[in-house]
mmCIF file of C-alpha atoms in Angstrom:
data_model
loop_
_atom_site.group_PDB
_atom_site.id
_atom_site.type_symbol
_atom_site.label_atom_id
_atom_site.label_comp_id
_atom_site.label_asym_id
_atom_site.label_seq_id
_atom_site.Cartn_x
_atom_site.Cartn_y
_atom_site.Cartn_z
ATOM 1 C CA UNK A 1 22.438 -26.812 33.596
ATOM 2 C CA UNK A 2 22.176 -24.021 31.090
ATOM 3 C CA UNK A 3 21.685 -23.917 27.339
ATOM 4 C CA UNK A 4 22.006 -21.327 24.604
ATOM 5 C CA UNK A 5 19.988 -21.040 21.403
ATOM 6 C CA UNK A 6 21.135 -18.906 18.515
ATOM 7 C CA UNK A 7 18.094 -18.693 16.356
ATOM 8 C CA UNK A 8 19.794 -18.110 13.010
ATOM 9 C CA UNK A 9 22.661 -20.163 11.623
ATOM 10 C CA UNK A 10 23.290 -17.592 8.876
ATOM 11 C CA UNK A 11 22.391 -13.921 8.550
ATOM 12 C CA UNK A 12 23.028 -12.167 5.207
ATOM 13 C CA UNK A 13 23.056 -8.372 5.410
ATOM 14 C CA UNK A 14 23.954 -5.619 2.983
ATOM 15 C CA UNK A 15 26.897 -3.408 3.861
ATOM 16 C CA UNK A 16 25.964 -0.347 5.964
ATOM 17 C CA UNK A 17 22.635 -1.922 6.969
ATOM 18 C CA UNK A 18 21.773 -2.646 10.632
ATOM 19 C CA UNK A 19 21.935 -6.186 11.977
ATOM 20 C CA UNK A 20 20.598 -8.114 14.945
ATOM 21 C CA UNK A 21 21.871 -11.558 15.912
ATOM 22 C CA UNK A 22 19.507 -13.334 18.250
ATOM 23 C CA UNK A 23 20.416 -15.308 21.358
ATOM 24 C CA UNK A 24 18.173 -16.936 23.945
ATOM 25 C CA UNK A 25 19.352 -18.821 26.989
ATOM 26 C CA UNK A 26 17.902 -21.192 29.520
ATOM 27 C CA UNK A 27 19.173 -21.502 33.062
ATOM 28 C CA UNK A 28 17.850 -22.269 36.520
ATOM 29 C CA UNK A 29 20.415 -19.923 38.096
ATOM 30 C CA UNK A 30 21.711 -16.440 37.403
ATOM 31 C CA UNK A 31 24.130 -16.258 34.517
ATOM 32 C CA UNK A 32 26.813 -14.151 32.981
ATOM 33 C CA UNK A 33 26.399 -13.575 29.235
ATOM 34 C CA UNK A 34 28.987 -13.137 26.494
ATOM 35 C CA UNK A 35 29.275 -12.580 22.769
ATOM 36 C CA UNK A 36 32.417 -13.773 21.001
ATOM 37 C CA UNK A 37 33.476 -13.320 17.377
ATOM 38 C CA UNK A 38 35.609 -15.695 15.329
ATOM 39 C CA UNK A 39 37.195 -14.403 12.154
ATOM 40 C CA UNK A 40 38.268 -16.990 9.548
ATOM 41 C CA UNK A 41 41.155 -19.190 10.720
ATOM 42 C CA UNK A 42 41.418 -17.437 14.064
ATOM 43 C CA UNK A 43 40.521 -18.080 17.688
ATOM 44 C CA UNK A 44 37.627 -16.428 19.485
ATOM 45 C CA UNK A 45 37.692 -12.795 20.568
ATOM 46 C CA UNK A 46 35.384 -11.226 23.149
ATOM 47 C CA UNK A 47 32.960 -8.631 21.771
ATOM 48 C CA UNK A 48 31.142 -7.816 25.005
ATOM 49 C CA UNK A 49 29.876 -9.253 28.267
ATOM 50 C CA UNK A 50 27.053 -8.784 30.736
ATOM 51 C CA UNK A 51 27.772 -9.481 34.401
ATOM 52 C CA UNK A 52 25.339 -7.169 36.199
ATOM 53 C CA UNK A 53 24.069 -3.596 36.199
ATOM 54 C CA UNK A 54 22.896 -1.805 33.069
ATOM 55 C CA UNK A 55 21.109 -4.126 30.697
ATOM 56 C CA UNK A 56 22.546 -2.369 27.623
ATOM 57 C CA UNK A 57 26.125 -3.399 27.107
ATOM 58 C CA UNK A 58 28.496 -1.785 24.623
ATOM 59 C CA UNK A 59 31.375 -3.707 23.131
ATOM 60 C CA UNK A 60 34.148 -3.387 20.604
ATOM 61 C CA UNK A 61 33.773 -2.575 16.900
ATOM 62 C CA UNK A 62 30.451 -0.726 17.432
ATOM 63 C CA UNK A 63 28.501 -3.743 18.699
ATOM 64 C CA UNK A 64 26.049 -3.637 21.588
ATOM 65 C CA UNK A 65 23.722 -6.124 23.252
ATOM 66 C CA UNK A 66 20.715 -5.897 25.517
ATOM 67 C CA UNK A 67 20.048 -8.292 28.360
ATOM 68 C CA UNK A 68 16.344 -9.037 28.789
ATOM 69 C CA UNK A 69 15.759 -11.184 31.844
ATOM 70 C CA UNK A 70 12.024 -11.693 31.311
ATOM 71 C CA UNK A 71 12.589 -12.960 27.774
ATOM 72 C CA UNK A 72 15.888 -14.670 28.653
ATOM 73 C CA UNK A 73 17.504 -13.033 25.649
ATOM 74 C CA UNK A 74 20.799 -11.319 24.881
ATOM 75 C CA UNK A 75 20.567 -10.107 21.286
ATOM 76 C CA UNK A 76 23.562 -8.529 19.572
ATOM 77 C CA UNK A 77 23.135 -5.425 17.395
ATOM 78 C CA UNK A 78 25.130 -3.126 15.191
ATOM 79 C CA UNK A 79 23.598 -0.079 13.486
ATOM 80 C CA UNK A 80 25.759 -0.240 10.369
ATOM 81 C CA UNK A 81 27.867 -3.239 9.328
ATOM 82 C CA UNK A 82 31.048 -3.375 7.260
ATOM 83 C CA UNK A 83 32.593 -6.056 5.093
ATOM 84 C CA UNK A 84 35.121 -6.652 7.870
ATOM 85 C CA UNK A 85 32.306 -7.813 10.182
ATOM 86 C CA UNK A 86 31.980 -11.027 8.173
ATOM 87 C CA UNK A 87 32.633 -13.711 10.794
ATOM 88 C CA UNK A 88 31.079 -16.356 13.035
ATOM 89 C CA UNK A 89 29.431 -14.996 16.171
ATOM 90 C CA UNK A 90 28.889 -17.041 19.312
ATOM 91 C CA UNK A 91 26.681 -16.324 22.290
ATOM 92 C CA UNK A 92 27.741 -17.964 25.561
ATOM 93 C CA UNK A 93 26.662 -18.189 29.192
ATOM 94 C CA UNK A 94 28.320 -19.148 32.427
ATOM 95 C CA UNK A 95 26.988 -19.589 35.915
ATOM 96 C CA UNK A 96 27.260 -16.518 38.058
ATOM 97 C CA UNK A 97 27.977 -16.447 41.756
ATOM 98 C CA UNK A 98 31.231 -18.337 41.700
ATOM 99 C CA UNK A 99 32.500 -21.555 40.298
ATOM 100 C CA UNK A 100 35.319 -21.978 37.865
ATOM 101 C CA UNK A 101 33.379 -23.863 35.244
ATOM 102 C CA UNK A 102 33.458 -23.096 31.566
ATOM 103 C CA UNK A 103 31.155 -21.452 29.091
ATOM 104 C CA UNK A 104 28.137 -22.978 27.384
ATOM 105 C CA UNK A 105 28.077 -21.814 23.775
ATOM 106 C CA UNK A 106 25.375 -21.518 21.176
ATOM 107 C CA UNK A 107 25.939 -23.131 17.795
ATOM 108 C CA UNK A 108 26.993 -19.870 16.201
ATOM 109 C CA UNK A 109 25.632 -17.427 13.626
ATOM 110 C CA UNK A 110 27.520 -16.791 10.422
ATOM 111 C CA UNK A 111 27.202 -13.119 9.529
ATOM 112 C CA UNK A 112 27.575 -12.586 5.788
ATOM 113 C CA UNK A 113 28.015 -9.016 4.601
ATOM 114 C CA UNK A 114 26.996 -8.394 1.018
ATOM 115 C CA UNK A 115 28.414 -5.403 -0.863
ATOM 116 C CA UNK B 1 48.227 -8.582 26.150
ATOM 117 C CA UNK B 2 47.273 -12.072 27.147
ATOM 118 C CA UNK B 3 48.703 -14.690 24.885
ATOM 119 C CA UNK B 4 47.433 -18.238 24.664
ATOM 120 C CA UNK B 5 49.466 -20.447 22.379
ATOM 121 C CA UNK B 6 48.787 -23.945 21.134
ATOM 122 C CA UNK B 7 51.561 -26.251 20.034
ATOM 123 C CA UNK B 8 50.277 -26.962 16.527
ATOM 124 C CA UNK B 9 47.845 -25.330 14.100
ATOM 125 C CA UNK B 10 47.363 -28.536 12.123
ATOM 126 C CA UNK B 11 47.898 -32.133 13.174
ATOM 127 C CA UNK B 12 47.289 -35.429 11.385
ATOM 128 C CA UNK B 13 47.276 -38.670 13.382
ATOM 129 C CA UNK B 14 46.262 -42.269 12.842
ATOM 130 C CA UNK B 15 43.505 -44.166 14.606
ATOM 131 C CA UNK B 16 44.726 -45.634 17.881
ATOM 132 C CA UNK B 17 47.610 -43.215 18.356
ATOM 133 C CA UNK B 18 48.076 -41.337 21.626
ATOM 134 C CA UNK B 19 47.818 -37.611 20.910
ATOM 135 C CA UNK B 20 48.991 -34.684 23.019
ATOM 136 C CA UNK B 21 47.703 -31.160 22.453
ATOM 137 C CA UNK B 22 49.588 -28.507 24.381
ATOM 138 C CA UNK B 23 48.400 -25.095 25.517
ATOM 139 C CA UNK B 24 50.438 -22.383 27.229
ATOM 140 C CA UNK B 25 49.282 -19.032 28.635
ATOM 141 C CA UNK B 26 51.560 -16.235 29.720
ATOM 142 C CA UNK B 27 49.381 -14.254 32.147
ATOM 143 C CA UNK B 28 49.432 -16.370 35.300
ATOM 144 C CA UNK B 29 45.744 -17.244 34.902
ATOM 145 C CA UNK B 30 44.188 -19.638 37.403
ATOM 146 C CA UNK B 31 41.627 -21.233 35.107
ATOM 147 C CA UNK B 32 42.231 -23.059 31.851
ATOM 148 C CA UNK B 33 39.833 -24.805 29.474
ATOM 149 C CA UNK B 34 39.731 -27.167 26.500
ATOM 150 C CA UNK B 35 36.887 -26.992 23.975
ATOM 151 C CA UNK B 36 36.240 -28.710 20.689
ATOM 152 C CA UNK B 37 34.538 -26.884 17.847
ATOM 153 C CA UNK B 38 32.510 -28.667 15.174
ATOM 154 C CA UNK B 39 30.438 -27.115 12.367
ATOM 155 C CA UNK B 40 26.849 -26.619 13.409
ATOM 156 C CA UNK B 41 27.576 -27.610 17.014
ATOM 157 C CA UNK B 42 29.461 -24.571 18.278
ATOM 158 C CA UNK B 43 32.026 -25.062 21.030
ATOM 159 C CA UNK B 44 31.681 -27.791 23.627
ATOM 160 C CA UNK B 45 33.639 -27.971 26.865
ATOM 161 C CA UNK B 46 35.834 -31.055 27.252
ATOM 162 C CA UNK B 47 37.736 -30.393 30.490
ATOM 163 C CA UNK B 48 38.727 -27.444 32.625
ATOM 164 C CA UNK B 49 41.205 -26.770 35.391
ATOM 165 C CA UNK B 50 40.825 -24.171 38.108
ATOM 166 C CA UNK B 51 44.310 -24.642 39.546
ATOM 167 C CA UNK B 52 47.503 -26.623 39.145
ATOM 168 C CA UNK B 53 46.893 -30.372 39.343
ATOM 169 C CA UNK B 54 43.132 -29.765 39.549
ATOM 170 C CA UNK B 55 40.790 -30.825 36.778
ATOM 171 C CA UNK B 56 37.085 -31.126 36.204
ATOM 172 C CA UNK B 57 35.092 -32.839 33.456
ATOM 173 C CA UNK B 58 33.154 -30.705 31.082
ATOM 174 C CA UNK B 59 30.253 -31.719 28.893
ATOM 175 C CA UNK B 60 32.060 -34.206 26.622
ATOM 176 C CA UNK B 61 35.059 -35.731 28.468
ATOM 177 C CA UNK B 62 34.777 -39.253 27.053
ATOM 178 C CA UNK B 63 37.903 -40.320 25.217
ATOM 179 C CA UNK B 64 39.980 -37.453 26.616
ATOM 180 C CA UNK B 65 42.138 -36.746 29.633
ATOM 181 C CA UNK B 66 44.096 -33.688 30.743
ATOM 182 C CA UNK B 67 47.198 -32.747 32.668
ATOM 183 C CA UNK B 68 48.129 -29.532 34.445
ATOM 184 C CA UNK B 69 51.487 -29.876 36.173
ATOM 185 C CA UNK B 70 52.389 -26.188 35.865
ATOM 186 C CA UNK B 71 50.127 -23.173 36.089
ATOM 187 C CA UNK B 72 50.866 -21.944 32.589
ATOM 188 C CA UNK B 73 50.446 -25.253 30.770
ATOM 189 C CA UNK B 74 47.333 -27.353 30.175
ATOM 190 C CA UNK B 75 47.561 -30.468 28.036
ATOM 191 C CA UNK B 76 44.757 -32.392 26.376
ATOM 192 C CA UNK B 77 45.404 -36.088 25.799
ATOM 193 C CA UNK B 78 43.604 -38.402 23.422
ATOM 194 C CA UNK B 79 44.483 -41.829 24.820
ATOM 195 C CA UNK B 80 43.576 -43.700 21.622
ATOM 196 C CA UNK B 81 42.566 -41.370 18.822
ATOM 197 C CA UNK B 82 39.463 -42.192 16.828
ATOM 198 C CA UNK B 83 38.067 -40.700 13.629
ATOM 199 C CA UNK B 84 35.189 -39.065 15.524
ATOM 200 C CA UNK B 85 37.757 -36.961 17.358
ATOM 201 C CA UNK B 86 38.632 -35.153 14.144
ATOM 202 C CA UNK B 87 37.853 -31.573 15.093
ATOM 203 C CA UNK B 88 39.133 -28.094 15.911
ATOM 204 C CA UNK B 89 40.438 -27.917 19.476
ATOM 205 C CA UNK B 90 40.522 -24.584 21.274
ATOM 206 C CA UNK B 91 42.280 -23.804 24.515
ATOM 207 C CA UNK B 92 41.331 -20.846 26.728
ATOM 208 C CA UNK B 93 42.461 -19.265 29.970
ATOM 209 C CA UNK B 94 40.869 -16.893 32.442
ATOM 210 C CA UNK B 95 41.953 -14.948 35.495
ATOM 211 C CA UNK B 96 38.759 -15.649 37.434
ATOM 212 C CA UNK B 97 35.004 -16.059 37.138
ATOM 213 C CA UNK B 98 34.313 -12.372 36.491
ATOM 214 C CA UNK B 99 36.795 -12.192 33.670
ATOM 215 C CA UNK B 100 36.649 -13.120 30.026
ATOM 216 C CA UNK B 101 38.212 -16.242 28.589
ATOM 217 C CA UNK B 102 41.115 -15.691 26.211
ATOM 218 C CA UNK B 103 41.351 -18.217 23.413
ATOM 219 C CA UNK B 104 44.274 -19.670 21.524
ATOM 220 C CA UNK B 105 44.259 -19.950 17.709
ATOM 221 C CA UNK B 106 43.150 -23.578 17.750
ATOM 222 C CA UNK B 107 44.563 -26.910 16.594
ATOM 223 C CA UNK B 108 42.840 -28.613 13.699
ATOM 224 C CA UNK B 109 43.237 -32.328 14.338
ATOM 225 C CA UNK B 110 42.539 -34.913 11.671
ATOM 226 C CA UNK B 111 42.441 -38.577 12.675
ATOM 227 C CA UNK B 112 42.765 -40.993 9.759
#
């Protein structure tokens, strides 16, 4: 079984400042890693994913994440945030190597952008 | 664009009622999923289906069942609704294991 820990439930940041949302996972097998964003009253939208290859993954809206196998982390970063980035962010893992099972999500981090 | 639709955005039911939540995807995806989302708990997998008429339990299947008679449609059934099933329910679909899950807008269910 796998688990995901998002270390911060809320992250307040001033507009145009950089941000890092932290995610650690635990798994006895190789995993695929995802970051999703949920804007108010909407479903989830994929920001980026790591399946294999380069450990630095670029996503939509200027976000990127780095997979660190030794630290079992997949932190999300953006160099300069905007008011429109205010949302709930979820880190998720799934088993790699086949299997049609679902995602295991973290509890979410609420990113609050202050003007 | 993939579209995942859910039959209702908001639903209010009474304790003991049988509740059906419907989900339809329009991209011929093999895999479909039902999650519930609760504040501070994130999303938790209830059931998933990797093909028509196939279903597997997720992490919290108790009190729920599912039906997938057609590839595009995946229904979540609450046999006898209880107040602790008040939640946001999210449906998702996926082409295969290497692909992202696409989520519907969610159904906010309140059980009184």
